[in-house]
Structures are given as structure tokens and as C-alpha cells.
Short mmCIF file of C-alpha atoms in Angstrom, two decimals:
data_model
loop_
_atom_site.label_atom_id
_atom_site.label_comp_id
_atom_site.label_asym_id
_atom_site.label_seq_id
_atom_site.Cartn_x
_atom_site.Cartn_y
_atom_site.Cartn_z
CA MET A 1 151.83 1.84 -69.21
CA HIS A 2 148.10 1.19 -69.03
CA TYR A 3 148.65 -2.32 -70.47
CA ARG A 4 151.24 -3.10 -67.82
CA LEU A 5 148.97 -1.80 -65.06
CA ILE A 6 146.03 -3.95 -66.26
CA THR A 7 148.26 -7.02 -66.45
CA ALA A 8 149.57 -6.37 -62.95
CA LEU A 9 146.02 -6.13 -61.53
CA LEU A 10 145.00 -9.30 -63.34
CA LEU A 11 147.93 -11.11 -61.65
CA ILE A 12 146.60 -9.90 -58.27
CA GLY A 13 143.13 -11.16 -59.07
CA ALA A 14 144.51 -14.54 -60.15
CA ALA A 15 146.52 -14.78 -56.91
CA CYS A 16 143.46 -14.18 -54.85
CA LEU A 17 141.93 -17.42 -56.17
CA THR A 18 144.82 -19.60 -54.94
CA ALA A 19 146.23 -20.09 -51.47
CA ALA A 20 149.52 -21.63 -50.64
CA PRO A 21 149.26 -24.78 -48.50
CA ALA A 22 150.72 -24.73 -45.03
CA GLN A 23 154.18 -26.36 -44.90
CA ALA A 24 154.78 -28.94 -42.13
CA THR A 25 157.91 -28.76 -40.02
CA ARG A 26 159.42 -31.28 -37.65
CA ILE A 27 159.12 -30.68 -33.97
CA LYS A 28 162.94 -30.79 -33.59
CA ASP A 29 163.07 -27.67 -35.84
CA LEU A 30 160.27 -25.92 -33.93
CA ALA A 31 161.19 -26.51 -30.32
CA THR A 32 163.95 -27.49 -28.00
CA ILE A 33 163.98 -29.52 -24.74
CA GLU A 34 164.15 -27.37 -21.64
CA GLY A 35 167.63 -27.43 -20.25
CA VAL A 36 169.27 -28.94 -23.35
CA ARG A 37 171.25 -25.98 -24.66
CA GLU A 38 174.74 -24.81 -25.55
CA ASN A 39 176.94 -23.00 -23.02
CA GLN A 40 179.27 -20.14 -23.92
CA LEU A 41 182.96 -20.33 -23.12
CA MET A 42 185.67 -17.70 -23.33
CA GLY A 43 189.41 -17.45 -22.76
CA TYR A 44 192.40 -15.12 -23.13
CA GLY A 45 195.44 -16.42 -25.07
CA LEU A 46 198.41 -15.73 -27.33
CA VAL A 47 198.91 -16.47 -30.99
CA ILE A 48 202.51 -17.01 -32.08
CA GLY A 49 204.34 -17.49 -35.38
CA LEU A 50 203.07 -14.32 -37.10
CA SER A 51 205.26 -12.82 -39.79
CA GLY A 52 205.68 -9.34 -38.32
CA THR A 53 201.88 -8.75 -38.23
CA GLY A 54 201.37 -9.16 -34.54
CA ASP A 55 200.84 -6.62 -31.77
CA ASP A 56 203.22 -3.76 -31.10
CA ILE A 57 204.13 -4.70 -27.59
CA THR A 58 205.54 -1.18 -26.90
CA LYS A 59 201.88 0.00 -27.13
CA SER A 60 199.86 -3.08 -26.14
CA VAL A 61 200.80 -3.43 -22.49
CA PHE A 62 198.56 -6.44 -21.87
CA THR A 63 200.31 -8.36 -24.66
CA LYS A 64 203.73 -7.70 -23.21
CA GLN A 65 202.56 -8.74 -19.74
CA ALA A 66 201.12 -11.99 -21.20
CA ILE A 67 204.48 -12.80 -22.81
CA ILE A 68 206.23 -12.19 -19.52
CA ASN A 69 203.85 -14.49 -17.66
CA MET A 70 204.16 -17.20 -20.34
CA THR A 71 207.96 -17.19 -20.28
CA LYS A 72 208.01 -17.38 -16.50
CA ARG A 73 205.69 -20.38 -16.54
CA MET A 74 207.98 -22.08 -19.03
CA GLY A 75 210.95 -21.57 -16.74
CA VAL A 76 212.63 -18.73 -18.68
CA ALA A 77 213.77 -16.12 -16.16
CA LEU A 78 214.74 -12.86 -17.89
CA THR A 79 215.88 -9.65 -16.31
CA ALA A 80 213.84 -6.48 -16.25
CA ASP A 81 216.16 -4.81 -18.79
CA VAL A 82 215.54 -7.61 -21.27
CA TYR A 83 211.80 -7.22 -20.90
CA LYS A 84 212.10 -3.43 -21.54
CA GLN A 85 214.10 -4.08 -24.75
CA MET A 86 211.54 -6.62 -26.09
CA LYS A 87 210.20 -5.56 -29.50
CA THR A 88 208.89 -8.66 -31.12
CA LYS A 89 205.86 -8.40 -33.50
CA ASN A 90 205.29 -12.11 -34.04
CA ILE A 91 202.85 -12.46 -31.16
CA ALA A 92 199.27 -11.24 -30.77
CA ALA A 93 196.90 -11.27 -27.82
CA VAL A 94 193.56 -12.85 -28.69
CA MET A 95 190.19 -13.70 -27.15
CA VAL A 96 189.03 -17.28 -27.72
CA THR A 97 185.30 -18.10 -27.73
CA ALA A 98 183.50 -21.46 -28.15
CA GLN A 99 180.14 -23.08 -27.75
CA LEU A 100 179.99 -26.11 -25.41
CA PRO A 101 177.26 -28.34 -26.91
CA PRO A 102 174.80 -30.20 -24.67
CA PHE A 103 175.90 -33.63 -23.44
CA ALA A 104 179.58 -32.96 -24.37
CA ARG A 105 181.80 -35.28 -22.41
CA PRO A 106 185.50 -34.91 -21.43
CA GLY A 107 187.66 -35.67 -24.42
CA SER A 108 185.23 -34.31 -27.02
CA ALA A 109 186.61 -31.80 -29.53
CA ILE A 110 184.78 -28.54 -30.24
CA ASP A 111 185.47 -25.70 -32.68
CA ILE A 112 186.81 -22.37 -31.43
CA GLN A 113 186.81 -18.80 -32.71
CA VAL A 114 189.94 -16.65 -32.26
CA SER A 115 189.80 -12.80 -32.48
CA SER A 116 192.57 -10.23 -32.15
CA LEU A 117 192.51 -8.06 -28.97
CA GLY A 118 195.42 -5.72 -29.71
CA ASP A 119 196.58 -3.87 -32.82
CA ALA A 120 197.82 -6.93 -34.86
CA SER A 121 197.21 -6.50 -38.58
CA SER A 122 196.82 -10.20 -39.39
CA LEU A 123 196.66 -13.56 -37.65
CA SER A 124 197.36 -15.55 -40.82
CA GLY A 125 199.82 -18.37 -40.23
CA GLY A 126 199.60 -18.13 -36.45
CA THR A 127 199.26 -20.86 -33.87
CA LEU A 128 197.19 -20.50 -30.73
CA LEU A 129 199.00 -21.54 -27.50
CA MET A 130 197.27 -23.52 -24.84
CA THR A 131 194.31 -21.44 -23.65
CA PRO A 132 191.88 -22.39 -20.88
CA LEU A 133 188.23 -21.70 -21.76
CA LYS A 134 186.03 -20.78 -18.85
CA GLY A 135 182.33 -20.50 -18.27
CA PRO A 136 180.34 -17.80 -16.48
CA ASP A 137 181.05 -19.52 -13.15
CA GLY A 138 184.79 -19.21 -13.63
CA SER A 139 185.44 -22.91 -14.01
CA THR A 140 187.53 -24.26 -16.88
CA TYR A 141 185.51 -26.46 -19.22
CA ALA A 142 187.84 -26.81 -22.19
CA VAL A 143 191.44 -26.14 -23.31
CA ALA A 144 192.17 -24.72 -26.78
CA GLN A 145 195.31 -24.94 -28.90
CA GLY A 146 196.18 -25.30 -32.58
CA PRO A 147 196.96 -23.55 -35.92
CA LEU A 148 194.48 -20.93 -37.14
CA ALA A 149 192.57 -20.93 -40.35
CA VAL A 150 192.06 -17.34 -41.40
CA GLY A 151 189.64 -16.55 -44.19
CA GLY A 152 191.16 -13.23 -45.11
CA ILE A 153 194.39 -11.53 -46.20
CA SER A 154 195.91 -8.19 -45.37
CA PHE A 155 199.06 -6.87 -46.94
CA GLY A 156 200.42 -3.37 -47.46
CA GLY A 157 203.04 -0.78 -46.83
CA LYS A 158 203.17 2.83 -45.86
CA ALA A 159 201.36 4.13 -48.89
CA ALA A 160 199.03 1.33 -49.92
CA LYS A 161 197.16 -1.59 -48.48
CA ALA A 162 195.36 -4.62 -49.94
CA GLN A 163 192.77 -6.44 -47.81
CA LYS A 164 190.20 -9.14 -48.48
CA ASN A 165 187.72 -10.05 -45.69
CA PHE A 166 189.13 -9.82 -42.23
CA ALA A 167 192.52 -11.25 -41.29
CA THR A 168 192.25 -10.49 -37.57
CA SER A 169 189.88 -13.35 -36.81
CA GLY A 170 190.14 -17.08 -37.46
CA ARG A 171 188.89 -20.56 -36.43
CA VAL A 172 190.40 -23.76 -35.34
CA SER A 173 188.29 -26.72 -36.24
CA GLY A 174 188.21 -29.14 -33.27
CA GLY A 175 190.70 -26.90 -31.58
CA ALA A 176 189.50 -27.29 -28.04
CA ILE A 177 189.26 -30.45 -25.86
CA VAL A 178 186.42 -30.63 -23.34
CA GLU A 179 187.79 -31.18 -19.85
CA ARG A 180 184.61 -30.87 -17.83
CA ALA A 181 181.00 -31.74 -18.64
CA VAL A 182 177.95 -29.74 -17.78
CA ASP A 183 175.77 -31.73 -15.41
CA TYR A 184 172.49 -32.55 -17.20
CA ALA A 185 170.81 -35.86 -17.87
CA LEU A 186 167.50 -36.74 -19.44
CA PRO A 187 164.92 -38.05 -16.96
CA PRO A 188 164.50 -41.82 -17.29
CA ALA A 189 160.76 -41.27 -16.97
CA GLY A 190 158.30 -38.51 -16.46
CA ASP A 191 157.69 -35.27 -18.33
CA VAL A 192 159.80 -33.63 -21.03
CA VAL A 193 159.25 -29.91 -21.43
CA TYR A 194 159.57 -28.44 -24.91
CA GLN A 195 160.17 -24.75 -25.48
CA LEU A 196 159.09 -23.27 -28.88
CA ARG A 197 161.67 -21.18 -30.63
CA GLU A 198 158.92 -18.83 -31.82
CA THR A 199 156.10 -18.52 -29.26
CA ASP A 200 152.61 -18.83 -30.77
CA PHE A 201 149.41 -20.25 -29.26
CA THR A 202 148.28 -21.81 -32.59
CA THR A 203 151.62 -23.58 -33.11
CA ALA A 204 151.59 -24.87 -29.49
CA ALA A 205 148.03 -26.17 -29.90
CA ARG A 206 148.82 -27.91 -33.19
CA MET A 207 151.95 -29.48 -31.70
CA VAL A 208 149.91 -30.91 -28.80
CA GLU A 209 147.31 -32.20 -31.22
CA ALA A 210 149.93 -33.94 -33.37
CA ILE A 211 151.68 -35.54 -30.39
CA ASN A 212 148.38 -36.85 -28.87
CA ARG A 213 147.38 -38.18 -32.28
CA ARG A 214 150.61 -40.14 -32.46
CA PHE A 215 150.93 -41.43 -28.88
CA GLY A 216 147.43 -41.15 -27.48
CA ALA A 217 145.29 -38.56 -25.72
CA GLY A 218 146.88 -36.90 -22.66
CA THR A 219 150.46 -37.45 -23.75
CA ALA A 220 151.06 -33.72 -24.37
CA GLN A 221 149.60 -30.71 -22.63
CA PRO A 222 150.07 -27.00 -23.48
CA VAL A 223 151.43 -24.81 -20.67
CA ASP A 224 151.47 -21.49 -22.53
CA SER A 225 152.23 -20.11 -25.96
CA GLY A 226 155.86 -21.21 -25.74
CA THR A 227 155.83 -24.31 -23.60
CA VAL A 228 154.47 -27.86 -24.19
CA LYS A 229 154.78 -30.65 -21.57
CA VAL A 230 155.06 -34.20 -22.85
CA ALA A 231 154.79 -37.32 -20.75
CA ARG A 232 156.34 -40.64 -21.83
CA PRO A 233 153.52 -43.11 -22.41
CA LYS A 234 153.66 -46.20 -20.21
CA GLN A 235 152.98 -48.44 -23.14
CA PHE A 236 156.02 -47.04 -25.09
CA PRO A 237 158.52 -49.95 -25.28
CA GLY A 238 161.72 -47.94 -25.84
CA ASP A 239 163.78 -45.74 -23.48
CA MET A 240 163.57 -41.96 -23.21
CA VAL A 241 166.14 -41.36 -26.04
CA THR A 242 164.13 -43.50 -28.45
CA PHE A 243 160.90 -41.79 -27.36
CA ILE A 244 162.34 -38.33 -28.02
CA ALA A 245 163.80 -39.45 -31.36
CA ASP A 246 160.34 -40.68 -32.35
CA LEU A 247 158.66 -37.57 -30.93
CA GLU A 248 160.81 -34.97 -32.66
CA GLY A 249 160.14 -36.47 -36.10
CA ILE A 250 156.43 -35.56 -35.90
CA GLU A 251 155.51 -32.87 -38.42
CA VAL A 252 153.54 -29.80 -37.43
CA ALA A 253 152.31 -26.84 -39.46
CA PRO A 254 153.67 -23.78 -37.62
CA ASP A 255 151.76 -20.53 -37.48
CA GLY A 256 152.75 -16.96 -36.55
CA PRO A 257 151.66 -13.32 -36.66
CA ALA A 258 151.39 -11.56 -39.98
CA LYS A 259 154.50 -9.43 -40.25
CA ILE A 260 156.46 -7.34 -42.75
CA VAL A 261 159.97 -6.15 -42.03
CA VAL A 262 161.58 -3.27 -43.94
CA ASN A 263 165.09 -1.83 -43.75
CA GLU A 264 165.11 1.76 -45.04
CA ARG A 265 168.93 1.92 -45.04
CA THR A 266 169.36 -0.86 -47.50
CA GLY A 267 165.89 -0.91 -49.21
CA THR A 268 165.26 -4.52 -48.05
CA ILE A 269 161.72 -5.78 -47.73
CA VAL A 270 160.84 -9.13 -46.13
CA MET A 271 157.19 -10.08 -45.83
CA GLY A 272 155.14 -13.08 -44.65
CA GLN A 273 152.56 -14.75 -46.78
CA ASP A 274 149.76 -14.11 -44.24
CA VAL A 275 149.88 -10.29 -44.44
CA ARG A 276 146.67 -8.91 -45.92
CA ILE A 277 145.26 -5.50 -46.69
CA ALA A 278 141.87 -3.93 -46.97
CA THR A 279 140.70 -2.28 -50.21
CA VAL A 280 142.81 0.72 -50.74
CA ALA A 281 143.84 3.08 -53.62
CA VAL A 282 147.57 3.92 -53.95
CA SER A 283 149.13 6.74 -55.92
CA HIS A 284 152.87 7.35 -55.65
CA GLY A 285 154.87 9.92 -57.56
CA ASN A 286 158.45 11.24 -57.19
CA LEU A 287 159.45 14.95 -57.01
CA ASN A 288 163.01 15.58 -58.15
CA LEU A 289 164.69 18.98 -57.62
CA VAL A 290 167.77 19.73 -59.76
CA ILE A 291 169.80 22.78 -58.54
CA THR A 292 172.61 24.02 -60.70
CA GLU A 293 175.20 26.66 -59.69
CA SER A 294 177.01 28.64 -62.40
CA THR A 295 179.01 31.88 -62.77
CA GLN A 296 178.28 34.51 -65.36
CA VAL A 297 180.98 37.03 -66.49
CA SER A 298 179.93 40.62 -67.26
CA GLN A 299 182.32 42.72 -69.31
CA PRO A 300 182.01 46.46 -70.25
CA ASN A 301 182.03 47.73 -73.89
CA PRO A 302 185.54 48.37 -75.37
CA LEU A 303 185.19 52.19 -75.13
CA ALA A 304 183.19 52.31 -71.91
CA GLN A 305 184.66 52.84 -68.49
CA GLY A 306 184.12 49.88 -66.15
CA THR A 307 185.54 46.64 -64.89
CA THR A 308 184.83 42.95 -65.46
CA THR A 309 182.59 41.39 -62.79
CA GLN A 310 181.45 37.86 -61.99
CA THR A 311 177.81 37.18 -61.09
CA PRO A 312 176.60 33.91 -59.58
CA ALA A 313 173.56 32.29 -61.14
CA THR A 314 171.40 29.55 -59.67
CA THR A 315 169.04 27.41 -61.72
CA ILE A 316 166.33 25.36 -60.05
CA LYS A 317 164.33 22.77 -62.01
CA ALA A 318 161.52 20.68 -60.47
CA VAL A 319 160.54 17.47 -62.20
CA GLU A 320 157.64 15.41 -60.81
CA ASP A 321 156.96 11.92 -62.25
CA THR A 322 153.44 11.04 -63.18
CA GLY A 323 151.64 9.12 -60.36
CA ASN A 324 149.38 6.14 -61.16
CA LEU A 325 146.39 5.51 -59.00
CA VAL A 326 146.17 1.77 -58.37
CA VAL A 327 143.18 0.16 -56.60
CA LEU A 328 144.28 -2.85 -54.60
CA PRO A 329 141.49 -5.26 -53.75
CA MET A 330 140.85 -6.68 -50.30
CA GLY A 331 142.52 -9.90 -49.23
CA VAL A 332 145.58 -10.00 -51.44
CA ASN A 333 148.97 -10.51 -49.81
CA LEU A 334 151.77 -8.09 -49.96
CA GLY A 335 153.83 -10.28 -52.20
CA ASP A 336 151.28 -9.90 -54.96
CA ILE A 337 151.06 -6.15 -54.22
CA ALA A 338 154.83 -5.81 -54.47
CA ARG A 339 154.80 -7.54 -57.86
CA ALA A 340 151.98 -5.35 -59.13
CA LEU A 341 153.63 -2.16 -58.01
CA ASN A 342 156.98 -3.25 -59.42
CA ALA A 343 155.28 -3.73 -62.72
CA ILE A 344 154.40 -0.07 -62.89
CA GLY A 345 157.93 1.00 -62.05
CA ALA A 346 157.95 1.29 -58.20
CA THR A 347 161.42 0.76 -56.66
CA PRO A 348 162.00 -1.03 -53.32
CA ARG A 349 162.33 2.31 -51.50
CA ASP A 350 159.08 3.40 -53.06
CA LEU A 351 157.45 0.21 -51.80
CA ILE A 352 158.62 0.95 -48.26
CA ALA A 353 157.00 4.35 -48.40
CA ILE A 354 153.83 2.83 -49.83
CA PHE A 355 153.64 0.14 -47.16
CA GLN A 356 154.12 2.74 -44.39
CA ALA A 357 151.33 4.85 -45.86
CA ILE A 358 148.97 1.76 -46.11
CA LYS A 359 149.70 0.97 -42.41
CA ALA A 360 149.02 4.58 -41.40
CA ALA A 361 145.71 4.44 -43.29
CA GLY A 362 144.71 1.40 -41.21
CA ALA A 363 144.41 -0.86 -44.20
CA LEU A 364 147.37 -3.19 -43.37
CA GLN A 365 146.37 -6.24 -41.33
CA GLY A 366 149.76 -7.11 -39.90
CA GLU A 367 152.72 -5.87 -38.02
CA LEU A 368 155.06 -3.46 -39.80
CA VAL A 369 158.62 -3.68 -38.36
CA ILE A 370 161.07 -0.95 -39.46
CA LEU A 371 164.77 -1.67 -38.84
#
């Protein structure tokens, strides 16, 4: 144990002597142009062709009403008695969602996601009927239709059921046709405003520096920690699309706050390389309580007068693992700390408790996020 502890501390010391170089990232991966974004679409439709795995229309009232409306639009006029006797289970009511990409023009195909709304057990083998997809303003921007690709199966009877993944949701690749475009056009000249995906003053300053180094001083100006304004240079020969294509290929080394994220439910730890600690001593031991319940039988002697009785007995055993006091030097990152503590037998849940204690002691220079 002492040999493993010494080896772990030597690894920490060696890690202190080296620093990982900052990795450069393209501007197109760090920021987006203001106004150039996807728009969410949604619609209500019917999936047909199911093999008895659709909605029970005697319980799902909205599914039955949708069937009635569909048959009327198709010119099939049925009496009220027929609608009451309807018991088909080959149809399911679904919600259809899609993302309308920027600059999508009428006639473009986009993918759609189809999810069951009623009590259907599976959408496998179904076909989505023509479904208008509307935006938040209530206007129809696309129309969806096509056979579903479901990545799961669900079969069973009254006493057993076999299921893999989820069979009540599926996709249709290119299943919607754009009918209306969102009005947005790049300015032929003037400023282009970039919005950083992760706001940070250092990243914004580095982005401005890299752009001005490429196109000349004054081309880019920082607005705040999440916004950079870029003006097209007059001497640039190409159009705005060519300028943006050249601009978004510039590489910038992003920065961000030191942060460590832990999930106590799953024992997951995710940490950044910039998290540091002050000099601190850590000792962590586990206390295990083992409680055993048993029953003892007491019988009288053969010639004695008495009755057999049962007496409960409880045994409590406390076992505490030996704690190791580890001195962690100043400046190392939590990745090296985690490897050192793992070398002495600390589990991920132990590491979460240790990191919380280090933060409470004021020795953790970084943000601790607990999910």
C-alpha cells in the first residue's frame, strides 16, 4: 500500500512539470451568426398499417375523432352507428416534430421524428399520413409523410413481454417537404454579428485578435462576453458568403471557467483541465455496519415443566476501513488527483465526497457543479 501511495504521488509531481497545450478550434465551432438558426416545427397526424399494435380507439377519443375527420376529408361518409362500432387497432395518433434548418427553400427535404400520442404499443411497420408541420406562428412550413423507421421492437402476450429500445417512436429520413421558407438573408455588406456558444471574455478577445490578425485591424470588435461584431473589409474581393467561409475557418484557442461536474446518482465525474487545488491533506475511510437478524429457540429440560419459546437475536458488527492521509501539492489538476486517489483504492463515489470536502475547505479553485 505504501509503495502504491508513493508511486501515485510521484505521478502527481511529474504531472506538475508538464502542461497541456491549448487546442485551437475553428470559429464555426465556437460561434454562430446572429439570426442564422433552426426553427422548430410540430404537427399532429396518424400512422396507419400497424399490425394490431395501434391505439385502442374505444379509449383514445382523440384518435377516433382524427379517423372520423380523415375519412370525411377523403369523401367517405359513414353513419354515426358505424363510427360507434369502429374497433380498429391498426392506427395510432402521433406527434410529428422537425427542425427547419436556416436558408431552407421550398422543395427541400428535412428529417422528421414521429412519437406516439395514445396507447399504441408499437409503431413498427407503420406509415405516416400527410401531416402539416406548423411553426409557433401557426403557419404551415412543411408537410410530412412516409414509412417509419423504428429502432426498437416490442412483442408480448398477456403473461410475458419482450422489448428492445422503444418501439413507440421512429424517424422518417427526408420525410417532410419544405413548403415555406423563413425570411432571412445575409447582408450584402456591413456587419456580421457572431454569438459565442459558450460566453467567455477571454474567448471573445482571442477571437477578435485572430480575426484582426487575418483581415486587418478594426475588422472585428468585441461587444460583450458572448458577442463579436465583424465588418466585411472593403479590400476583400469576394462576396459575403466567401468572406464568412474564409472567416469561420480561423482557429482560436477557447477558454472557459474551471469547472468540475459530478453526478451522485450515477457516480459520474467530469472535470476540466484548468481546475486546480491548494495544498491540502486528504484522509478518507469507510465505515460499514453489518446488522444480522436471527432467531434462537429455547427448550426446557426433558423432565422440567415448561414450553419451547423463540427469542430474537440481533448482531451488529462495525467495520471501518483504514484511512490513508494523502498530502496533495498545490497546483495539480483534479485529473492527476483522481488518478492518485484511485491508486490507493478510492472509488468514484469516494472521489465525489473528497471533492466536496476539498471545496468546503476552500482549497478548490473552480466551480463544483452537482447534478
